[in-house]
mmCIF file of C-alpha atoms in Angstrom:
data_model
loop_
_atom_site.group_PDB
_atom_site.id
_atom_site.type_symbol
_atom_site.label_atom_id
_atom_site.label_comp_id
_atom_site.label_asym_id
_atom_site.label_seq_id
_atom_site.Cartn_x
_atom_site.Cartn_y
_atom_site.Cartn_z
ATOM 1 C CA MET A 238 63.248 113.262 41.370
ATOM 2 C CA ARG A 239 60.528 111.448 43.307
ATOM 3 C CA VAL A 240 59.741 114.631 45.261
ATOM 4 C CA LYS A 241 59.326 116.583 42.014
ATOM 5 C CA ARG A 242 56.944 113.945 40.661
ATOM 6 C CA LEU A 243 54.896 114.003 43.854
ATOM 7 C CA LEU A 244 54.716 117.801 43.818
ATOM 8 C CA LYS A 245 53.706 117.769 40.155
ATOM 9 C CA ALA A 246 50.962 115.265 40.969
ATOM 10 C CA GLY A 247 49.554 117.663 43.596
ATOM 11 C CA VAL A 248 50.652 115.863 46.759
ATOM 12 C CA ILE A 249 50.597 119.086 48.825
ATOM 13 C CA SER A 250 46.915 119.694 48.074
ATOM 14 C CA ALA A 251 46.162 116.118 49.131
ATOM 15 C CA LEU A 252 48.160 116.503 52.363
ATOM 16 C CA ALA A 253 46.482 119.856 53.087
ATOM 17 C CA CYS A 254 43.062 118.182 52.722
ATOM 18 C CA MET A 255 44.130 115.473 55.171
ATOM 19 C CA VAL A 256 45.208 118.104 57.719
ATOM 20 C CA LYS A 257 41.720 119.638 57.505
ATOM 21 C CA ALA A 258 40.069 116.202 57.938
ATOM 22 C CA ASP A 259 37.834 115.185 60.825
ATOM 23 C CA SER A 260 39.848 115.233 64.062
ATOM 24 C CA ALA A 261 38.666 111.701 64.909
ATOM 25 C CA ILE A 262 40.465 110.366 61.819
ATOM 26 C CA LEU A 263 43.514 112.596 62.321
ATOM 27 C CA THR A 264 45.259 110.941 65.276
ATOM 28 C CA ASP A 265 48.489 112.329 66.742
ATOM 29 C CA GLN A 266 50.400 109.506 65.017
ATOM 30 C CA THR A 267 48.859 110.459 61.660
ATOM 31 C CA LYS A 268 49.806 114.097 62.237
ATOM 32 C CA GLU A 269 53.381 113.019 62.946
ATOM 33 C CA LEU A 270 53.509 111.041 59.682
ATOM 34 C CA LEU A 271 52.135 114.046 57.775
ATOM 35 C CA ALA A 272 54.765 116.283 59.387
ATOM 36 C CA ARG A 273 57.522 113.837 58.364
ATOM 37 C CA VAL A 274 56.269 113.840 54.758
ATOM 38 C CA PHE A 275 56.109 117.647 54.666
ATOM 39 C CA LEU A 276 59.651 117.927 56.042
ATOM 40 C CA ALA A 277 60.992 115.534 53.378
ATOM 41 C CA LEU A 278 59.194 117.495 50.636
ATOM 42 C CA CYS A 279 60.624 120.823 51.914
ATOM 43 C CA ASP A 280 64.240 119.677 51.766
ATOM 44 C CA ASN A 281 65.128 121.369 48.452
ATOM 45 C CA PRO A 282 64.774 125.194 48.636
ATOM 46 C CA LYS A 283 63.754 125.205 44.937
ATOM 47 C CA ASP A 284 60.631 123.164 45.748
ATOM 48 C CA ARG A 285 59.421 125.398 48.564
ATOM 49 C CA GLY A 286 57.721 127.915 46.265
ATOM 50 C CA THR A 287 55.556 125.120 44.840
ATOM 51 C CA ILE A 288 54.764 123.906 48.362
ATOM 52 C CA VAL A 289 53.668 127.424 49.375
ATOM 53 C CA ALA A 290 51.609 127.859 46.186
ATOM 54 C CA GLN A 291 49.743 124.617 46.923
ATOM 55 C CA GLY A 292 48.922 125.656 50.505
ATOM 56 C CA GLY A 293 51.685 123.786 52.329
ATOM 57 C CA GLY A 294 52.578 126.697 54.614
ATOM 58 C CA LYS A 295 49.034 127.001 55.943
ATOM 59 C CA ALA A 296 48.672 123.227 56.379
ATOM 60 C CA LEU A 297 51.852 122.964 58.470
ATOM 61 C CA VAL A 298 50.807 125.452 61.161
ATOM 62 C CA PRO A 299 48.316 123.166 62.987
ATOM 63 C CA LEU A 300 50.759 120.234 62.707
ATOM 64 C CA ALA A 301 53.410 122.312 64.504
ATOM 65 C CA LEU A 302 51.013 123.250 67.298
ATOM 66 C CA GLU A 303 49.309 119.906 68.073
ATOM 67 C CA GLY A 304 50.332 116.252 68.114
ATOM 68 C CA THR A 305 53.307 114.217 69.322
ATOM 69 C CA ASP A 306 56.473 116.062 70.389
ATOM 70 C CA VAL A 307 58.384 114.503 67.480
ATOM 71 C CA GLY A 308 55.650 115.478 65.022
ATOM 72 C CA LYS A 309 55.544 119.076 66.260
ATOM 73 C CA VAL A 310 59.331 119.404 65.903
ATOM 74 C CA LYS A 311 59.263 117.966 62.355
ATOM 75 C CA ALA A 312 56.425 120.322 61.359
ATOM 76 C CA ALA A 313 58.180 123.297 62.993
ATOM 77 C CA HIS A 314 61.360 122.457 61.061
ATOM 78 C CA ALA A 315 59.410 122.313 57.786
ATOM 79 C CA LEU A 316 57.852 125.696 58.678
ATOM 80 C CA ALA A 317 61.333 127.104 59.356
ATOM 81 C CA LYS A 318 62.541 125.921 55.938
ATOM 82 C CA ILE A 319 59.588 127.674 54.266
ATOM 83 C CA ALA A 320 59.823 130.833 56.419
ATOM 84 C CA ALA A 321 63.550 131.136 55.661
ATOM 85 C CA VAL A 322 63.095 131.587 51.898
ATOM 86 C CA SER A 323 59.482 132.649 51.289
ATOM 87 C CA ASN A 324 57.589 135.913 51.424
ATOM 88 C CA PRO A 325 55.733 135.462 54.753
ATOM 89 C CA ASP A 326 52.666 137.318 53.405
ATOM 90 C CA MET A 327 52.272 134.661 50.704
ATOM 91 C CA ALA A 328 53.352 131.604 52.686
ATOM 92 C CA PHE A 329 51.279 132.413 55.782
ATOM 93 C CA PRO A 330 48.530 134.851 54.771
ATOM 94 C CA GLY A 331 46.616 136.991 57.260
ATOM 95 C CA GLU A 332 46.881 136.323 60.989
ATOM 96 C CA ARG A 333 48.352 132.855 60.419
ATOM 97 C CA VAL A 334 51.859 134.320 60.202
ATOM 98 C CA TYR A 335 51.745 135.095 63.953
ATOM 99 C CA GLU A 336 51.078 131.415 64.696
ATOM 100 C CA VAL A 337 54.343 130.488 62.958
ATOM 101 C CA VAL A 338 56.487 132.360 65.498
ATOM 102 C CA ARG A 339 56.107 129.989 68.469
ATOM 103 C CA PRO A 340 57.075 126.795 66.570
ATOM 104 C CA LEU A 341 60.143 128.575 65.165
ATOM 105 C CA VAL A 342 61.181 129.858 68.602
ATOM 106 C CA SER A 343 60.828 126.305 69.991
ATOM 107 C CA LEU A 344 63.550 125.186 67.545
ATOM 108 C CA LEU A 345 66.060 127.573 69.167
ATOM 109 C CA ASP A 346 66.245 125.218 72.159
ATOM 110 C CA THR A 347 69.813 123.918 72.519
ATOM 111 C CA GLN A 348 68.422 120.352 72.612
ATOM 112 C CA ARG A 349 67.437 120.724 68.951
ATOM 113 C CA ASP A 350 70.113 120.032 66.329
ATOM 114 C CA GLY A 351 72.260 122.716 64.694
ATOM 115 C CA LEU A 352 70.383 122.666 61.379
ATOM 116 C CA GLN A 353 67.062 123.209 63.179
ATOM 117 C CA ASN A 354 68.582 126.084 65.194
ATOM 118 C CA TYR A 355 70.042 127.630 62.038
ATOM 119 C CA GLU A 356 66.937 127.388 59.857
ATOM 120 C CA ALA A 357 64.734 128.665 62.698
ATOM 121 C CA LEU A 358 67.002 131.730 62.977
ATOM 122 C CA LEU A 359 66.759 132.288 59.206
ATOM 123 C CA GLY A 360 62.964 132.054 59.401
ATOM 124 C CA LEU A 361 62.785 134.452 62.359
ATOM 125 C CA THR A 362 65.094 136.880 60.533
ATOM 126 C CA ASN A 363 62.717 136.898 57.578
ATOM 127 C CA LEU A 364 59.664 137.373 59.820
ATOM 128 C CA SER A 365 61.281 140.061 61.999
ATOM 129 C CA GLY A 366 62.075 142.083 58.889
ATOM 130 C CA ARG A 367 58.389 142.235 57.895
ATOM 131 C CA SER A 368 56.665 144.291 60.591
ATOM 132 C CA GLU A 369 56.823 145.750 64.085
ATOM 133 C CA LYS A 370 53.906 143.518 65.109
ATOM 134 C CA LEU A 371 55.929 140.413 64.198
ATOM 135 C CA ARG A 372 58.973 141.730 66.085
ATOM 136 C CA GLN A 373 56.734 142.247 69.113
ATOM 137 C CA LYS A 374 55.396 138.689 68.802
ATOM 138 C CA ILE A 375 58.943 137.262 68.572
ATOM 139 C CA PHE A 376 59.941 139.283 71.656
ATOM 140 C CA LYS A 377 56.866 138.123 73.602
ATOM 141 C CA GLU A 378 57.675 134.492 72.781
ATOM 142 C CA ARG A 379 60.965 135.058 74.675
ATOM 143 C CA ALA A 380 63.209 134.437 71.683
ATOM 144 C CA LEU A 381 65.740 137.146 72.603
ATOM 145 C CA PRO A 382 67.850 135.212 75.166
ATOM 146 C CA ASP A 383 68.267 132.361 72.659
ATOM 147 C CA ILE A 384 69.122 134.717 69.776
ATOM 148 C CA GLU A 385 71.724 136.418 72.009
ATOM 149 C CA ASN A 386 73.216 133.059 73.025
ATOM 150 C CA TYR A 387 73.709 132.063 69.387
ATOM 151 C CA MET A 388 75.538 135.366 68.789
ATOM 152 C CA PHE A 389 78.204 133.993 71.194
ATOM 153 C CA GLU A 390 78.307 130.683 69.302
ATOM 154 C CA ASN A 391 81.609 129.432 67.852
ATOM 155 C CA HIS A 392 79.728 128.019 64.863
ATOM 156 C CA ASP A 393 80.080 130.654 62.094
ATOM 157 C CA GLN A 394 76.724 130.082 60.402
ATOM 158 C CA LEU A 395 74.751 130.089 63.657
ATOM 159 C CA ARG A 396 76.494 133.260 64.831
ATOM 160 C CA GLN A 397 75.855 134.939 61.475
ATOM 161 C CA ALA A 398 72.162 133.955 61.427
ATOM 162 C CA ALA A 399 71.647 135.123 65.028
ATOM 163 C CA THR A 400 73.371 138.458 64.379
ATOM 164 C CA GLU A 401 71.269 139.024 61.249
ATOM 165 C CA CYS A 402 68.128 138.276 63.261
ATOM 166 C CA MET A 403 69.226 140.735 65.963
ATOM 167 C CA CYS A 404 69.856 143.360 63.266
ATOM 168 C CA ASN A 405 66.105 143.277 62.545
ATOM 169 C CA MET A 406 65.003 142.893 66.164
ATOM 170 C CA VAL A 407 66.803 146.041 67.427
ATOM 171 C CA LEU A 408 64.110 148.109 65.727
ATOM 172 C CA HIS A 409 61.801 147.001 68.577
ATOM 173 C CA LYS A 410 61.831 149.362 71.584
ATOM 174 C CA GLU A 411 61.936 146.599 74.207
ATOM 175 C CA VAL A 412 65.000 145.088 72.520
ATOM 176 C CA GLN A 413 66.713 148.493 72.650
ATOM 177 C CA GLU A 414 65.989 148.578 76.390
ATOM 178 C CA ARG A 415 67.897 145.302 76.816
ATOM 179 C CA PHE A 416 70.961 147.010 75.337
ATOM 180 C CA LEU A 417 70.448 150.067 77.573
ATOM 181 C CA ALA A 418 70.251 147.933 80.730
ATOM 182 C CA ASP A 419 73.352 147.771 82.933
ATOM 183 C CA GLY A 420 75.144 144.611 83.995
ATOM 184 C CA ASN A 421 75.330 142.755 80.679
ATOM 185 C CA ASP A 422 77.709 142.424 77.714
ATOM 186 C CA ARG A 423 75.146 142.774 74.904
ATOM 187 C CA LEU A 424 76.501 146.056 73.538
ATOM 188 C CA LYS A 425 80.121 144.981 74.026
ATOM 189 C CA LEU A 426 79.462 141.800 72.036
ATOM 190 C CA LEU A 427 77.862 143.777 69.220
ATOM 191 C CA VAL A 428 80.808 146.205 69.026
ATOM 192 C CA LEU A 429 83.297 143.311 69.006
ATOM 193 C CA LEU A 430 81.313 141.496 66.291
ATOM 194 C CA CYS A 431 81.756 144.639 64.160
ATOM 195 C CA GLY A 432 85.477 143.833 64.268
ATOM 196 C CA GLU A 433 85.054 140.215 63.094
ATOM 197 C CA ASP A 434 86.738 138.927 59.929
ATOM 198 C CA ASP A 435 83.491 137.260 58.801
ATOM 199 C CA GLU A 436 81.966 139.974 56.610
ATOM 200 C CA LYS A 437 78.387 138.723 56.934
ATOM 201 C CA VAL A 438 78.614 138.850 60.735
ATOM 202 C CA GLN A 439 80.350 142.225 60.523
ATOM 203 C CA ASN A 440 77.667 143.636 58.218
ATOM 204 C CA ALA A 441 74.796 142.471 60.448
ATOM 205 C CA ALA A 442 76.473 143.677 63.656
ATOM 206 C CA ALA A 443 77.273 147.077 62.114
ATOM 207 C CA GLY A 444 73.672 147.352 60.917
ATOM 208 C CA ALA A 445 72.354 146.616 64.409
ATOM 209 C CA LEU A 446 74.782 149.092 65.985
ATOM 210 C CA ALA A 447 73.882 151.791 63.442
ATOM 211 C CA MET A 448 70.181 151.421 64.274
ATOM 212 C CA LEU A 449 70.740 151.262 68.033
ATOM 213 C CA THR A 450 72.925 154.382 68.116
ATOM 214 C CA ALA A 451 70.401 156.222 65.925
ATOM 215 C CA ALA A 452 67.465 155.254 68.159
ATOM 216 C CA GLN A 453 69.098 155.629 71.596
ATOM 217 C CA GLN A 454 71.526 158.498 72.194
ATOM 218 C CA LYS A 455 72.668 156.950 75.499
ATOM 219 C CA LEU A 456 74.047 153.966 73.593
ATOM 220 C CA CYS A 457 76.446 156.253 71.691
ATOM 221 C CA LEU A 458 78.289 157.065 74.911
ATOM 222 C CA LYS A 459 77.866 153.551 76.313
ATOM 223 C CA MET A 460 79.439 152.107 73.158
ATOM 224 C CA THR A 461 82.692 153.936 73.970
ATOM 225 C CA GLN A 462 82.757 152.525 77.513
ATOM 226 C CA VAL A 463 82.185 148.810 76.898
ATOM 227 C CA THR A 464 85.517 148.074 75.181
ATOM 228 C CA THR A 465 88.770 149.955 74.601
ATOM 229 C CA GLN A 466 88.744 148.672 71.004
ATOM 230 C CA TRP A 467 85.643 150.683 69.988
ATOM 231 C CA LEU A 468 87.516 153.451 68.131
ATOM 232 C CA GLU A 469 89.817 151.087 66.237
ATOM 233 C CA ILE A 470 86.798 148.971 65.216
ATOM 234 C CA LEU A 471 84.842 152.065 64.116
ATOM 235 C CA GLN A 472 87.772 153.297 62.007
ATOM 236 C CA ARG A 473 88.094 149.887 60.347
ATOM 237 C CA LEU A 474 84.388 149.935 59.483
ATOM 238 C CA CYS A 475 84.678 153.417 57.960
ATOM 239 C CA LEU A 476 87.560 152.216 55.758
ATOM 240 C CA HIS A 477 85.992 148.877 54.797
ATOM 241 C CA ASP A 478 86.253 147.831 51.141
ATOM 242 C CA GLN A 479 82.681 146.467 51.221
ATOM 243 C CA LEU A 480 80.539 149.557 50.618
ATOM 244 C CA CYS A 481 77.536 148.320 52.630
ATOM 245 C CA ILE A 482 79.734 147.733 55.705
ATOM 246 C CA GLN A 483 81.570 151.029 55.189
ATOM 247 C CA HIS A 484 78.252 152.895 54.971
ATOM 248 C CA ARG A 485 77.031 151.345 58.220
ATOM 249 C CA GLY A 486 80.292 152.346 59.906
ATOM 250 C CA LEU A 487 79.893 155.935 58.713
ATOM 251 C CA VAL A 488 76.296 156.021 59.994
ATOM 252 C CA ILE A 489 77.571 154.904 63.427
ATOM 253 C CA ALA A 490 80.240 157.641 63.265
ATOM 254 C CA TYR A 491 77.566 160.229 62.425
ATOM 255 C CA ASN A 492 75.350 159.060 65.298
ATOM 256 C CA LEU A 493 78.260 159.377 67.748
ATOM 257 C CA LEU A 494 79.189 162.838 66.435
ATOM 258 C CA ALA A 495 75.582 164.015 66.725
ATOM 259 C CA ALA A 496 75.049 162.580 70.214
ATOM 260 C CA ASP A 497 77.502 164.562 72.324
ATOM 261 C CA ALA A 498 80.017 167.404 71.797
ATOM 262 C CA GLU A 499 82.687 165.845 74.043
ATOM 263 C CA LEU A 500 82.385 162.536 72.249
ATOM 264 C CA ALA A 501 82.545 164.363 68.919
ATOM 265 C CA LYS A 502 85.756 166.085 70.090
ATOM 266 C CA THR A 503 87.313 162.694 70.880
ATOM 267 C CA LEU A 504 86.450 161.468 67.382
ATOM 268 C CA VAL A 505 87.779 164.614 65.683
ATOM 269 C CA GLU A 506 91.079 164.319 67.566
ATOM 270 C CA SER A 507 91.521 160.748 66.309
ATOM 271 C CA GLU A 508 92.410 159.396 62.872
ATOM 272 C CA LEU A 509 88.688 159.238 62.122
ATOM 273 C CA LEU A 510 88.658 162.861 60.943
ATOM 274 C CA GLU A 511 91.242 162.061 58.277
ATOM 275 C CA ILE A 512 89.222 159.009 57.202
ATOM 276 C CA LEU A 513 86.023 161.086 56.925
ATOM 277 C CA THR A 514 87.862 163.749 54.927
ATOM 278 C CA VAL A 515 89.345 161.242 52.462
ATOM 279 C CA VAL A 516 86.004 159.466 51.978
ATOM 280 C CA GLY A 517 84.025 162.720 51.733
ATOM 281 C CA LYS A 518 86.364 164.202 49.111
ATOM 282 C CA GLN A 519 85.944 161.318 46.670
ATOM 283 C CA GLU A 520 84.519 162.039 43.234
ATOM 284 C CA PRO A 521 80.762 161.384 43.082
ATOM 285 C CA ASP A 522 80.071 157.814 42.031
ATOM 286 C CA GLU A 523 76.670 156.138 41.816
ATOM 287 C CA LYS A 524 77.796 153.085 43.781
ATOM 288 C CA LYS A 525 79.498 155.162 46.475
ATOM 289 C CA ALA A 526 76.854 157.921 46.678
ATOM 290 C CA ALA A 527 75.494 156.912 50.105
ATOM 291 C CA VAL A 528 79.005 156.422 51.533
ATOM 292 C CA ILE A 529 80.266 159.816 50.306
ATOM 293 C CA GLN A 530 77.082 161.601 51.408
ATOM 294 C CA THR A 531 77.247 160.161 54.940
ATOM 295 C CA ALA A 532 80.953 161.064 55.281
ATOM 296 C CA ARG A 533 80.117 164.627 54.218
ATOM 297 C CA GLU A 534 77.274 164.793 56.744
ATOM 298 C CA CYS A 535 79.805 163.771 59.421
ATOM 299 C CA LEU A 536 82.126 166.601 58.327
ATOM 300 C CA VAL A 537 79.252 169.119 58.356
ATOM 301 C CA LYS A 538 78.466 168.044 61.936
ATOM 302 C CA CYS A 539 82.129 168.662 62.857
ATOM 303 C CA MET A 540 81.866 172.144 61.305
ATOM 304 C CA ASP A 541 78.662 172.831 63.258
ATOM 305 C CA TYR A 542 80.611 172.229 66.469
ATOM 306 C CA GLY A 543 83.383 174.520 65.206
ATOM 307 C CA PHE A 544 85.957 171.722 65.388
ATOM 308 C CA ILE A 545 86.922 172.160 61.736
ATOM 309 C CA LYS A 546 86.614 175.063 59.318
ATOM 310 C CA PRO A 547 84.904 174.895 55.925
ATOM 311 C CA ALA A 548 87.292 174.514 52.990
ATOM 312 C CA SER A 549 87.818 177.899 51.371
#
C-alpha cells in the first residue's frame, strides 16, 4: 500500500532527478540507498509498468554500473525485475538497452542468491528475444557458460529459465558453434532436456533443438550420436499432447529427414513413420494446422527419397 502511494505521488521522477544530480552530491553511499529504494519499489510486478513509465528503467542503469558493490547488485536486481516483464524498447530506449546486459550477467554469478540468478535469466531471456545485436552483446559479456551451468541445475525454475534463455540464444551463430564443437555435452543435455517431465523445460529445449537442427545440418547427425535415447525422445515429442511441444518435435523430425538420406532411412524404419502418418492424416483443425502441415511435410520428404509411395 505504501509503495502504491509513493508511486502515485511521483517518487520515481524524484529518484530519477536525484540520479542525474551533481556527482559531488551523489556519493557512492547515496547511490546505494537509491538502489535499495528502487529495488523495494520494483518488488510487485504490477508496479513495474508505472516505474518504467516514470523513467525508472533509465535511472537504474548508472546505479548498476557505478557505486558500492552492494549498491550495484541491488540496482542490477531491480533492473532484472524490470527487464523480466517489460518491453525492453520502452523500459530502456535507444542504446541504453545494451548497458543493461552487463549488470544482468553479473547476477548469474553463483555467489548471488537464487532469486537474483532466476530474475537475471528472465531478463536476459526477454532481451535475447529482441534482436541479434542484443544476443551478440550477451554472448560478448560471457553469459553463455553461466546459462549452460543453470541448465544442469536441480532447481526446476532456474533450469527452466536457463533453457528458455538458451532457446533464444541459439539463433546467434557463435552459440551454434559451441554446440558444434567436440568434447562437450551441450547437445546431449539439450536432447535429454527434451525428454523431461517438466513441460516448460521440454518446450524450451525442443525449441532450441528445432532451431539448431534447422541452422546446422551437422547437428542433425550429431544429435543421433550423443545419446542412445534420441529416437525415443523424438517420438515422444512428436506424440506430445501439448501442441506447441508436438510441433517443435515434428520440426526436429523434418530437419533430420532433410539433412541426410541414411538418417532419413533410419527414421522411416522406426515407429516415427507411423506417428507421422497418423498425425498427417488428421482432419484439418485450426489449432492443429501447423502440427498437421509439418507432419505432412515430413511425409513428402520421405516420398522424395522414395522410401514411401504416395497414397493412391
